[in-house]
Amino acid sequence: MTLLEGSVGVEDLVLLEPLEQESLIRNLQLRYEKKEIYTYIGNVLVSMNPYQQLPIYDLEFVAKYRDYTFYELKPHIYALANMAYQSLRDQDRDQCILITGESGAGKTEASKLVMSYVAAVCGKGEQVNSVKEQLLQSNPVLEAFGNAKTIRNNNSSRFGKYMDIEFDFKGSPLGGVITNYLLEKSRVVKQLEGERNFHIFYQLLAGADAQLLKALKLERDTGGYAYLNPDTSRVDGMDDDANFKVLQSAMTVIGFSEEEIRQVLEVAALVLKLGNVELVNEFQANGVPASGIRDGRGVQEIGELVGLNSGELERALCSRTMETAKEKVVTALNVVQAQYARDALAKNIYSRLFNWLVNRINESIKVSTGEKRKVMGVLDIYGFEILEDNSFEQFVINYCNEKLQQVFLEMTLKEEQEEYKREGIPWVKVEYFDNGIICNLIEHNQRGILAMLDEECLRPGVVSDSTFLAKLNQLFSKHSHYESKVTQNAQRQYDHSMGLSCFRICHYAGKVTYNVNSFIDKNNDLLFRDLSQAMWKARHPLLRSLFPEGDPKQASLKRPPTAGAQFKSSVTTLMKNLYSKNPNYIRCIKPNEQQQRGHFSFELVNVQAQYLGLLENVRVRRAGYAYRQAYGSFLERYRLLSRSTWPRWNGGDQEGVEKVLGELSMSSEELAFGKTKIFIRSPKTLFYLEEQRRLRLQQLATLIQKTYRGWRCCTHYQLMRKSQIVISSWFRGNMQKKRYGKMKASALLIQAFVRGWKARKNYRKYFRSGAALILSNFIYKSMVQKFLLGLKNNLPSPSILDKKWPSAPYKYFNTANHELQRLFHQWKCKKFRDQLSPKQVEVLREKLCASELFKGKKSSYPQSVPIPFHGDYIGLQRNPKLQKLKGGEEGPILMAETVMKVNRGNGKTSSRILLLTKGHVIITDTKNAQAKTVIPLNSLARVSVTSFKDGLFSLHLSEISSVGSKGDLLLVSEHVIELLTKIYRATLDATQIQLPVAVTEEFSVQFKEGSLMVKVIQGPGGGGTGKLSCKKKGSRCLEVTAQ
């Protein structure tokens, strides 16, 4: 029983000893400091606000509390919600959950936890999930428009909410209905220092994108609006931007269309814009004070926003039409009156918008089917308020809490009385404070405070708050729960805290002093007819629908009901609703004013406990019997205390309980046996039972331990003995297996030796000296045949680029395998060559020759490899003069190219045409195509070329006797690789002698006059461009720089 075992403090205050106010608060403090925020008073849940997220609300806890009854686990809000839901589903009893407490005590969070638990445990399905989601998503919408930051709470509900959730016979939600009470609309136009207006305004300014703000004619800075406190625009732990997106998503889920969402935001923007309409003093022609608008731009923007004529709105704000049955009188309003009219319009627009939102949500979540339904109501309403300055709002709030306290007392006592009657136990009358006299003081139809307030509002003549207070003093001068300065003076009492314009009521939670200033105005809650008509003329569908009385066809001279009368009627309806359901109570308590986690203010909690009547609630619960439990559960817990019922009991539950308590010699005055339950009067008796049970559990635990240890030792011995037998048998078997294996191996060896000896003896005559060689050759040939056949079946592709070849299966085939691979490659190459045309063969031979001459020696060689050799680079076919030059009879010209001849004297270059035939190298002039130099190929001694990417080369002659030749030639060619390759091959074909080709950076050039040393160096570019610059160094040296 977790109420007593392993718990922190006392989990159920009914069992608290001693029962005093201080011990009750100390118990709450002890549990709060250990993060145990929930405590029971019977079936009433006391909840402390932890001001932090606790890990006790996940799906694991939902599943845990769904499977247990109310008292089987620690106190938790899920336990109460589960009890209410199961009672509704299984017993077909309508339920209501009443959540009370002052602002900041956690009522809103408690209601959301109840709804989330019910949503988690009820049925599944697409339609059911949709209904659950709509019910849950109503919270963000109502919080945005109905909650605000106050001094005591960052997310304070500024309205009362009662939600009826309707279920089918299976316990699946069908829909719901929300009723709201007394929105604090005065907050729209004025907030205390450190407080904020309703969340929606800050969410709209922070979360709307620039396009939406422009459409609503708003600026993002909250400091630009008279109705918003600029100092408290941000709240710690609250992201207005993210909350605005949550709001839009929630409205979409509920069923609001995009157009409806836009219209709601436009009306909210209209309220903000109204606050910026500045009114100034003006005077009429006769000198009567009037009012006007300082800057017409604000009114014009409002008109554009909602489709309203700005002149109509200005006229409605600054004047009032008094209409009787016979005439109309238009009266100008002074600045104070105009400001009152403006603020009244803003409050009315916002209040009616909030009511419209509630009705629109109800349309989406209402139940359309006509089947029989079960109902669970959740009441989240403002707690008792005692402020420094208490006005009309605090008066009606405290009146509502008086009625809830009355319901709580009557239904708690009624429940106790019905349970005693059901169990056949005499009911003892409980003495408690009946607050019916206070409720009667406020709500009496003829002589109540609300009735007097309505009478004063309707009375002709001069009416003021002072006349209302005077009437109260006269009527309640001798009432025991009413005080004022006049009644105190009459009784010769002096109280400096009581003001002349104040009266005091002794509520059940304590004395509260109310200031009557503005009671009349707030109760009248009048909106000038001109403003209603102006709003009705707007071309904005939503705004127009909020003011149906503005329609001239529906205009009425009848006075609307007062705020007090409307609230009293709503409370009466609420009370009837609550009386028709089975109540479940959650009492929320705020541990400190600073909203700090872990901090417990004894004085603050004590005050709340007093006006919540927690101690009185415990006393009512304990007035008869403090503890009661079903016979079966009681016997299951305590049957171990009697030898008659332990360890087995085959009789009835009640008989078993009587046996247990009889053997314990319990006093008969402490016990009462009902029809299904045992009742225990004093908590001391229960504690005695628990102590005896604890001692008995220790004895049983010792017995269990002793028995278990004996059993464990016996079992351990049996296992060891069994293991020893298994090990011994296995060891012996293994030894015999090994011995048998050795004997078998020896026998086989002997048998094999004998069979071999006999075989050799019988067949020796058939053996010859070459038998082994023949066998080995046969085996070798078989292996070779297998290898070659396998090679035949696995030959690679005939492509000459495919270098793959199967590896030899044995090492002694490696040489043959390599030779076969070589032969196969040569065969592939031959087949490839056979497929080539003579021209392709010639091209490949030239490329092969170039590779032999220049590969790895000349830097420009790699770039020449992929480029085919053309031979003709000057368009020889189009130049018949060049074709007639010497060499034409020797066959075609092998190479024709424009080269640059280097002058040995100054290093300058001049353009020449070089023609290569089968027998000669001809140098001609580029202009007249005349042969300048003709060199027979057999006169070439060698060729010198550099290793760089340049095209410089020298043709060295064996004798200087050629036509036009003056010695060795120093030339530059752009196709030096191709030119020298063709010269080399032509010389080889003509002379059968290989022409030496030297790759060097220094070589000597011979002329008739002498020799010249040519040195080639790399320039800063590394010789990559192929450009040359020649410079004479003295008379015998030419330095060539490759750029």
Short mmCIF file of N, CA and C in Angstrom, two decimals, residues 764-812:
data_model
loop_
_atom_site.label_atom_id
_atom_site.label_comp_id
_atom_site.label_asym_id
_atom_site.label_seq_id
_atom_site.Cartn_x
_atom_site.Cartn_y
_atom_site.Cartn_z
N ARG A 764 55.62 -59.35 -58.26
CA ARG A 764 56.97 -58.86 -58.53
C ARG A 764 57.40 -59.23 -59.95
N LYS A 765 56.92 -60.41 -60.45
CA LYS A 765 57.33 -60.86 -61.77
C LYS A 765 56.82 -59.95 -62.89
N TYR A 766 55.77 -59.21 -62.64
CA TYR A 766 55.22 -58.32 -63.70
C TYR A 766 55.95 -56.97 -63.77
N PHE A 767 56.76 -56.64 -62.80
CA PHE A 767 57.42 -55.33 -62.77
C PHE A 767 58.69 -55.35 -63.61
N ARG A 768 58.99 -54.25 -64.32
CA ARG A 768 60.24 -54.07 -65.06
C ARG A 768 60.95 -52.83 -64.54
N SER A 769 62.20 -52.73 -64.97
CA SER A 769 62.99 -51.60 -64.45
C SER A 769 62.45 -50.25 -64.90
N GLY A 770 61.76 -50.17 -66.10
CA GLY A 770 61.26 -48.87 -66.60
C GLY A 770 59.81 -48.60 -66.29
N ALA A 771 59.24 -49.43 -65.41
CA ALA A 771 57.80 -49.25 -65.12
C ALA A 771 57.52 -47.89 -64.49
N ALA A 772 58.37 -47.49 -63.60
CA ALA A 772 58.15 -46.19 -62.91
C ALA A 772 58.21 -45.05 -63.90
N LEU A 773 59.21 -45.11 -64.86
CA LEU A 773 59.33 -44.03 -65.85
C LEU A 773 58.11 -43.98 -66.75
N ILE A 774 57.65 -45.17 -67.17
CA ILE A 774 56.47 -45.20 -68.04
C ILE A 774 55.26 -44.61 -67.33
N LEU A 775 55.11 -45.00 -66.08
CA LEU A 775 53.98 -44.46 -65.31
C LEU A 775 54.10 -42.94 -65.15
N SER A 776 55.30 -42.49 -64.83
CA SER A 776 55.47 -41.04 -64.62
C SER A 776 55.25 -40.28 -65.92
N ASN A 777 55.76 -40.86 -67.08
CA ASN A 777 55.54 -40.19 -68.37
C ASN A 777 54.05 -40.15 -68.71
N PHE A 778 53.37 -41.27 -68.42
CA PHE A 778 51.94 -41.30 -68.69
C PHE A 778 51.19 -40.24 -67.86
N ILE A 779 51.56 -40.17 -66.60
CA ILE A 779 50.92 -39.16 -65.71
C ILE A 779 51.24 -37.75 -66.19
N TYR A 780 52.55 -37.55 -66.57
CA TYR A 780 52.96 -36.22 -67.03
C TYR A 780 52.21 -35.83 -68.29
N LYS A 781 52.11 -36.78 -69.23
CA LYS A 781 51.39 -36.48 -70.48
C LYS A 781 49.91 -36.18 -70.20
N SER A 782 49.34 -36.92 -69.25
CA SER A 782 47.93 -36.66 -68.91
C SER A 782 47.77 -35.25 -68.35
N MET A 783 48.73 -34.87 -67.52
CA MET A 783 48.66 -33.53 -66.94
C MET A 783 48.85 -32.46 -68.01
N VAL A 784 49.81 -32.75 -68.93
CA VAL A 784 50.04 -31.78 -70.00
C VAL A 784 48.81 -31.66 -70.88
N GLN A 785 48.22 -32.82 -71.21
CA GLN A 785 47.01 -32.81 -72.04
C GLN A 785 45.88 -32.03 -71.36
N LYS A 786 45.73 -32.30 -70.09
CA LYS A 786 44.68 -31.58 -69.34
C LYS A 786 44.96 -30.08 -69.32
N PHE A 787 46.25 -29.72 -69.13
CA PHE A 787 46.63 -28.30 -69.10
C PHE A 787 46.35 -27.63 -70.44
N LEU A 788 46.76 -28.32 -71.56
CA LEU A 788 46.59 -27.71 -72.88
C LEU A 788 45.11 -27.62 -73.27
N LEU A 789 44.35 -28.67 -72.94
CA LEU A 789 42.92 -28.61 -73.25
C LEU A 789 42.24 -27.51 -72.44
N GLY A 790 42.65 -27.41 -71.18
CA GLY A 790 42.08 -26.32 -70.36
C GLY A 790 42.46 -24.96 -70.89
N LEU A 791 43.73 -24.84 -71.40
CA LEU A 791 44.17 -23.57 -71.98
C LEU A 791 43.41 -23.26 -73.25
N LYS A 792 43.10 -24.30 -74.03
CA LYS A 792 42.33 -24.10 -75.26
C LYS A 792 40.94 -23.56 -74.96
N ASN A 793 40.34 -24.06 -73.91
CA ASN A 793 38.97 -23.64 -73.56
C ASN A 793 38.93 -22.29 -72.86
N ASN A 794 40.08 -21.82 -72.37
CA ASN A 794 40.10 -20.57 -71.61
C ASN A 794 41.00 -19.53 -72.23
N LEU A 795 41.17 -19.58 -73.59
CA LEU A 795 42.02 -18.58 -74.23
C LEU A 795 41.42 -17.19 -74.08
N PRO A 796 42.27 -16.16 -73.88
CA PRO A 796 41.75 -14.78 -73.78
C PRO A 796 41.21 -14.32 -75.12
N SER A 797 40.65 -13.12 -75.13
CA SER A 797 40.10 -12.55 -76.36
C SER A 797 41.23 -12.25 -77.32
N PRO A 798 40.96 -12.23 -78.63
CA PRO A 798 42.03 -11.99 -79.63
C PRO A 798 42.48 -10.54 -79.69
N SER A 799 41.99 -9.67 -78.84
CA SER A 799 42.40 -8.26 -78.87
C SER A 799 43.86 -8.15 -78.42
N ILE A 800 44.65 -7.37 -79.14
CA ILE A 800 46.08 -7.24 -78.81
C ILE A 800 46.26 -6.44 -77.52
N LEU A 801 45.20 -5.73 -77.08
CA LEU A 801 45.31 -4.96 -75.83
C LEU A 801 45.02 -5.80 -74.61
N ASP A 802 44.46 -6.97 -74.82
CA ASP A 802 44.13 -7.85 -73.70
C ASP A 802 45.37 -8.63 -73.31
N LYS A 803 45.96 -8.31 -72.15
CA LYS A 803 47.19 -8.96 -71.70
C LYS A 803 46.91 -10.13 -70.76
N LYS A 804 45.65 -10.49 -70.57
CA LYS A 804 45.34 -11.56 -69.63
C LYS A 804 45.81 -12.91 -70.19
N TRP A 805 46.21 -13.80 -69.29
CA TRP A 805 46.64 -15.14 -69.68
C TRP A 805 46.48 -16.06 -68.48
N PRO A 806 45.90 -17.25 -68.64
CA PRO A 806 45.71 -18.15 -67.48
C PRO A 806 47.05 -18.55 -66.88
N SER A 807 47.08 -18.64 -65.57
CA SER A 807 48.30 -19.06 -64.89
C SER A 807 48.45 -20.57 -64.98
N ALA A 808 49.71 -21.06 -64.89
CA ALA A 808 49.99 -22.50 -64.97
C ALA A 808 49.54 -23.18 -63.70
N PRO A 809 48.93 -24.36 -63.79
CA PRO A 809 48.48 -25.05 -62.58
C PRO A 809 49.64 -25.61 -61.76
N TYR A 810 50.77 -25.85 -62.42
CA TYR A 810 51.93 -26.39 -61.70
C TYR A 810 53.15 -25.57 -62.08
N LYS A 811 54.13 -25.51 -61.17
CA LYS A 811 55.30 -24.66 -61.39
C LYS A 811 56.12 -25.11 -62.59
N TYR A 812 56.19 -26.45 -62.84
CA TYR A 812 57.05 -26.92 -63.93
C TYR A 812 56.44 -26.64 -65.29
#
